[in-house]
Amino acid sequence: MRVLVACEFSGVVRRAFAAVGHEVYSADFEDSMDNSPNHYKGDCFDLIDTQHFDLMIAHPPCTYLCSSGLHWNKRGKLVDGVPRSQMTLRALSFVRRLLDAPIEKIALENPIGAISTGIRKPDQIVQPWMFGHGETKATCLWLKGLPKLEPTDVVEGRHQKCWLLPPSPDRWKLRSITYEGIATAMANQWGTQ
């Protein structure tokens, strides 16, 4: 199966699908953290518009989509002279393009936020503790042509690791990395569909 992992620089999901034998590529404007030759640095639509993929896992940036940041929209905060509310509308437009991509099977993940109210409710919400990590991080999944993920290793613990990360220039990157247990479940369950 040819798989595209859109908006991923960590390589976690890409490596999980590669480990079970799929031809998989990631695309992001950031360099890949693992320097993989199967990472395209640039717009994921450069690949979507020119190549065939059987499955796409998409991780659109949540900066202007997640509930934790949406309160800034009402405060008139600007981003490079553009109101944050306009940035949210742009982000929702990008999400619609991803969901409408000509790929038979799509999973789009993002935190709870604007996608739920601006496009549609998620098909599923998963937590890391359902996949072997004793932490919380509600992750919404919007699915096309795919079943819901089944928990693989429910564990104790409800630690809010992402929320407790100290401020740093890379905090957003660390918070956006997919948990390996979730990536493995995606590869094992959706890679056989």
mmCIF file of C-alpha atoms in Angstrom:
data_model
loop_
_atom_site.group_PDB
_atom_site.id
_atom_site.type_symbol
_atom_site.label_atom_id
_atom_site.label_comp_id
_atom_site.label_asym_id
_atom_site.label_seq_id
_atom_site.Cartn_x
_atom_site.Cartn_y
_atom_site.Cartn_z
ATOM 1 C CA MET A 1 0.000 0.000 0.000
ATOM 2 C CA ARG A 2 1.252 3.537 -0.783
ATOM 3 C CA VAL A 3 0.814 5.749 2.255
ATOM 4 C CA LEU A 4 1.262 9.482 2.722
ATOM 5 C CA VAL A 5 1.689 10.960 6.170
ATOM 6 C CA ALA A 6 0.866 14.618 5.620
ATOM 7 C CA CYS A 7 2.168 17.319 7.936
ATOM 8 C CA GLU A 8 4.519 15.032 9.848
ATOM 9 C CA PHE A 9 8.159 15.888 10.537
ATOM 10 C CA SER A 10 8.809 13.413 13.385
ATOM 11 C CA GLY A 11 8.585 10.274 11.247
ATOM 12 C CA VAL A 12 6.766 8.321 13.980
ATOM 13 C CA VAL A 13 3.753 7.384 11.836
ATOM 14 C CA ARG A 14 5.882 6.957 8.696
ATOM 15 C CA ARG A 15 8.179 4.493 10.477
ATOM 16 C CA ALA A 16 5.225 2.545 11.927
ATOM 17 C CA PHE A 17 3.773 1.947 8.452
ATOM 18 C CA ALA A 18 7.205 1.154 6.998
ATOM 19 C CA ALA A 19 7.767 -1.409 9.774
ATOM 20 C CA VAL A 20 4.801 -3.442 8.519
ATOM 21 C CA GLY A 21 5.941 -3.298 4.896
ATOM 22 C CA HIS A 22 4.214 -0.319 3.303
ATOM 23 C CA GLU A 23 5.694 2.181 0.859
ATOM 24 C CA VAL A 24 5.288 5.312 2.935
ATOM 25 C CA TYR A 25 6.245 8.960 2.623
ATOM 26 C CA SER A 26 5.892 11.961 4.900
ATOM 27 C CA ALA A 27 5.561 15.589 3.887
ATOM 28 C CA ASP A 28 5.977 18.745 5.931
ATOM 29 C CA PHE A 29 7.502 22.209 5.638
ATOM 30 C CA GLU A 30 9.873 21.178 8.461
ATOM 31 C CA ASP A 31 12.886 18.911 7.972
ATOM 32 C CA SER A 32 12.319 15.342 9.136
ATOM 33 C CA MET A 33 13.695 14.644 12.593
ATOM 34 C CA ASP A 34 15.160 11.344 11.375
ATOM 35 C CA ASN A 35 16.612 12.623 8.052
ATOM 36 C CA SER A 36 14.621 10.025 6.118
ATOM 37 C CA PRO A 37 14.924 9.950 2.331
ATOM 38 C CA ASN A 38 11.165 9.228 2.340
ATOM 39 C CA HIS A 39 10.391 12.689 3.687
ATOM 40 C CA TYR A 40 9.390 15.508 1.341
ATOM 41 C CA LYS A 41 10.126 19.000 2.663
ATOM 42 C CA GLY A 42 7.374 21.129 1.208
ATOM 43 C CA ASP A 43 3.645 21.303 0.593
ATOM 44 C CA CYS A 44 1.952 17.908 0.932
ATOM 45 C CA PHE A 45 -0.271 18.831 -2.034
ATOM 46 C CA ASP A 46 2.817 18.723 -4.255
ATOM 47 C CA LEU A 47 2.627 14.949 -3.681
ATOM 48 C CA ILE A 48 -1.159 14.567 -3.424
ATOM 49 C CA ASP A 49 -1.687 16.333 -6.761
ATOM 50 C CA THR A 50 0.953 14.343 -8.657
ATOM 51 C CA GLN A 51 1.040 10.838 -7.157
ATOM 52 C CA HIS A 52 -1.342 8.050 -6.197
ATOM 53 C CA PHE A 53 -1.748 7.118 -2.542
ATOM 54 C CA ASP A 54 -4.020 4.430 -1.102
ATOM 55 C CA LEU A 55 -4.064 5.919 2.382
ATOM 56 C CA MET A 56 -3.279 9.288 3.951
ATOM 57 C CA ILE A 57 -2.788 10.043 7.615
ATOM 58 C CA ALA A 58 -2.931 13.841 7.988
ATOM 59 C CA HIS A 59 -1.786 15.916 10.945
ATOM 60 C CA PRO A 60 -2.649 19.532 10.012
ATOM 61 C CA PRO A 61 -1.009 22.116 12.293
ATOM 62 C CA CYS A 62 -3.312 22.810 15.222
ATOM 63 C CA THR A 63 -2.080 26.316 16.115
ATOM 64 C CA TYR A 64 -5.236 28.039 14.844
ATOM 65 C CA LEU A 65 -7.559 25.040 15.222
ATOM 66 C CA CYS A 66 -7.249 23.697 18.776
ATOM 67 C CA SER A 67 -9.520 24.851 21.588
ATOM 68 C CA SER A 68 -6.554 25.896 23.722
ATOM 69 C CA GLY A 69 -5.718 28.656 21.212
ATOM 70 C CA LEU A 70 -9.138 29.699 19.937
ATOM 71 C CA HIS A 71 -9.734 32.113 22.833
ATOM 72 C CA TRP A 72 -7.166 34.432 21.212
ATOM 73 C CA ASN A 73 -9.511 34.860 18.233
ATOM 74 C CA LYS A 74 -11.925 36.865 20.410
ATOM 75 C CA ARG A 75 -9.167 39.094 21.765
ATOM 76 C CA GLY A 76 -8.301 40.632 18.418
ATOM 77 C CA LYS A 77 -4.767 39.227 18.403
ATOM 78 C CA LEU A 78 -2.967 39.586 15.062
ATOM 79 C CA VAL A 79 -0.541 37.202 13.363
ATOM 80 C CA ASP A 80 1.682 39.070 10.899
ATOM 81 C CA GLY A 81 -1.054 41.692 10.639
ATOM 82 C CA VAL A 82 -3.827 39.138 10.047
ATOM 83 C CA PRO A 83 -6.550 38.547 12.682
ATOM 84 C CA ARG A 84 -6.257 35.125 14.327
ATOM 85 C CA SER A 85 -9.880 34.431 13.404
ATOM 86 C CA GLN A 86 -8.877 34.730 9.727
ATOM 87 C CA MET A 87 -5.973 32.340 10.347
ATOM 88 C CA THR A 88 -8.487 29.838 11.774
ATOM 89 C CA LEU A 89 -10.608 30.142 8.614
ATOM 90 C CA ARG A 90 -7.498 29.509 6.489
ATOM 91 C CA ALA A 91 -6.612 26.487 8.603
ATOM 92 C CA LEU A 92 -10.153 25.101 8.205
ATOM 93 C CA SER A 93 -9.882 25.559 4.439
ATOM 94 C CA PHE A 94 -6.652 23.523 4.471
ATOM 95 C CA VAL A 95 -8.374 20.792 6.508
ATOM 96 C CA ARG A 96 -11.233 20.646 3.976
ATOM 97 C CA ARG A 97 -8.686 20.226 1.155
ATOM 98 C CA LEU A 98 -7.067 17.340 3.029
ATOM 99 C CA LEU A 99 -10.401 15.638 3.723
ATOM 100 C CA ASP A 100 -11.445 16.104 0.068
ATOM 101 C CA ALA A 101 -8.151 14.775 -1.344
ATOM 102 C CA PRO A 102 -8.580 12.090 -4.038
ATOM 103 C CA ILE A 103 -7.403 9.334 -1.703
ATOM 104 C CA GLU A 104 -9.719 6.437 -0.864
ATOM 105 C CA LYS A 105 -8.742 6.131 2.813
ATOM 106 C CA ILE A 106 -8.025 9.162 4.974
ATOM 107 C CA ALA A 107 -7.503 9.687 8.688
ATOM 108 C CA LEU A 108 -7.096 13.272 9.852
ATOM 109 C CA GLU A 109 -6.038 13.874 13.454
ATOM 110 C CA ASN A 110 -6.208 17.037 15.531
ATOM 111 C CA PRO A 111 -7.062 18.109 19.064
ATOM 112 C CA ILE A 112 -10.574 19.128 20.046
ATOM 113 C CA GLY A 113 -11.313 22.502 18.471
ATOM 114 C CA ALA A 114 -12.502 24.358 15.395
ATOM 115 C CA ILE A 115 -12.760 21.369 13.044
ATOM 116 C CA SER A 116 -15.565 19.945 15.201
ATOM 117 C CA THR A 117 -17.639 23.113 14.880
ATOM 118 C CA GLY A 118 -16.426 24.408 11.496
ATOM 119 C CA ILE A 119 -16.544 21.188 9.479
ATOM 120 C CA ARG A 120 -17.982 18.232 11.406
ATOM 121 C CA LYS A 121 -17.673 16.273 14.622
ATOM 122 C CA PRO A 122 -14.859 13.698 14.732
ATOM 123 C CA ASP A 123 -15.589 10.044 14.123
ATOM 124 C CA GLN A 124 -13.563 9.088 17.177
ATOM 125 C CA ILE A 125 -11.555 10.519 20.060
ATOM 126 C CA VAL A 126 -8.587 8.463 21.284
ATOM 127 C CA GLN A 127 -6.211 8.841 24.221
ATOM 128 C CA PRO A 128 -2.588 7.662 24.572
ATOM 129 C CA TRP A 129 -3.548 5.504 27.603
ATOM 130 C CA MET A 130 -5.638 3.369 25.220
ATOM 131 C CA PHE A 131 -2.422 2.437 23.361
ATOM 132 C CA GLY A 132 0.132 1.771 26.092
ATOM 133 C CA HIS A 133 1.042 5.295 27.256
ATOM 134 C CA GLY A 134 -0.107 6.380 30.731
ATOM 135 C CA GLU A 135 -0.896 9.901 29.589
ATOM 136 C CA THR A 136 -3.822 12.004 28.454
ATOM 137 C CA LYS A 137 -4.031 13.888 25.174
ATOM 138 C CA ALA A 138 -7.473 13.805 23.598
ATOM 139 C CA THR A 139 -6.914 13.258 19.881
ATOM 140 C CA CYS A 140 -9.820 13.522 17.448
ATOM 141 C CA LEU A 141 -9.912 11.388 14.316
ATOM 142 C CA TRP A 142 -11.915 12.240 11.206
ATOM 143 C CA LEU A 143 -12.106 9.109 9.066
ATOM 144 C CA LYS A 144 -12.871 8.367 5.416
ATOM 145 C CA GLY A 145 -12.996 4.724 4.303
ATOM 146 C CA LEU A 146 -11.441 3.519 7.563
ATOM 147 C CA PRO A 147 -12.824 1.877 10.721
ATOM 148 C CA LYS A 148 -12.362 3.365 14.169
ATOM 149 C CA LEU A 149 -9.103 2.470 15.890
ATOM 150 C CA GLU A 150 -9.448 -0.286 18.456
ATOM 151 C CA PRO A 151 -7.529 0.206 21.733
ATOM 152 C CA THR A 152 -4.525 -2.109 21.892
ATOM 153 C CA ASP A 153 -3.126 -1.702 25.416
ATOM 154 C CA VAL A 154 -5.241 0.156 27.980
ATOM 155 C CA VAL A 155 -2.953 1.185 30.835
ATOM 156 C CA GLU A 156 -3.253 3.023 34.131
ATOM 157 C CA GLY A 157 -2.140 6.591 34.515
ATOM 158 C CA ARG A 158 -3.618 9.847 33.340
ATOM 159 C CA HIS A 159 -0.578 12.126 33.306
ATOM 160 C CA GLN A 160 -0.901 15.359 31.288
ATOM 161 C CA LYS A 161 2.613 15.283 29.867
ATOM 162 C CA CYS A 162 1.941 17.646 26.942
ATOM 163 C CA TRP A 163 0.359 20.338 29.101
ATOM 164 C CA LEU A 164 3.215 20.197 31.601
ATOM 165 C CA LEU A 165 6.011 20.778 29.103
ATOM 166 C CA PRO A 166 7.936 23.919 30.042
ATOM 167 C CA PRO A 167 7.995 26.888 27.669
ATOM 168 C CA SER A 168 10.588 26.555 24.927
ATOM 169 C CA PRO A 169 11.006 27.349 21.225
ATOM 170 C CA ASP A 170 10.391 23.642 20.441
ATOM 171 C CA ARG A 171 7.398 23.119 22.756
ATOM 172 C CA TRP A 172 4.972 23.077 19.819
ATOM 173 C CA LYS A 173 7.051 20.409 18.079
ATOM 174 C CA LEU A 174 7.248 18.192 21.134
ATOM 175 C CA ARG A 175 3.500 18.487 21.716
ATOM 176 C CA SER A 176 2.692 17.556 18.120
ATOM 177 C CA ILE A 177 4.575 14.246 17.965
ATOM 178 C CA THR A 178 2.272 11.222 17.664
ATOM 179 C CA TYR A 179 2.562 8.631 20.403
ATOM 180 C CA GLU A 180 4.225 5.467 19.102
ATOM 181 C CA GLY A 181 1.446 3.226 20.446
ATOM 182 C CA ILE A 182 -1.148 5.142 18.432
ATOM 183 C CA ALA A 183 1.058 5.108 15.310
ATOM 184 C CA THR A 184 1.579 1.350 15.634
ATOM 185 C CA ALA A 185 -2.164 0.786 16.013
ATOM 186 C CA MET A 186 -2.795 2.870 12.884
ATOM 187 C CA ALA A 187 -0.277 0.841 10.890
ATOM 188 C CA ASN A 188 -1.427 -2.537 12.183
ATOM 189 C CA GLN A 189 -5.157 -1.850 11.865
ATOM 190 C CA TRP A 190 -5.451 0.488 8.887
ATOM 191 C CA GLY A 191 -2.524 -0.975 6.964
ATOM 192 C CA THR A 192 -4.540 -4.160 6.389
ATOM 193 C CA GLN A 193 -7.737 -2.476 5.148
#
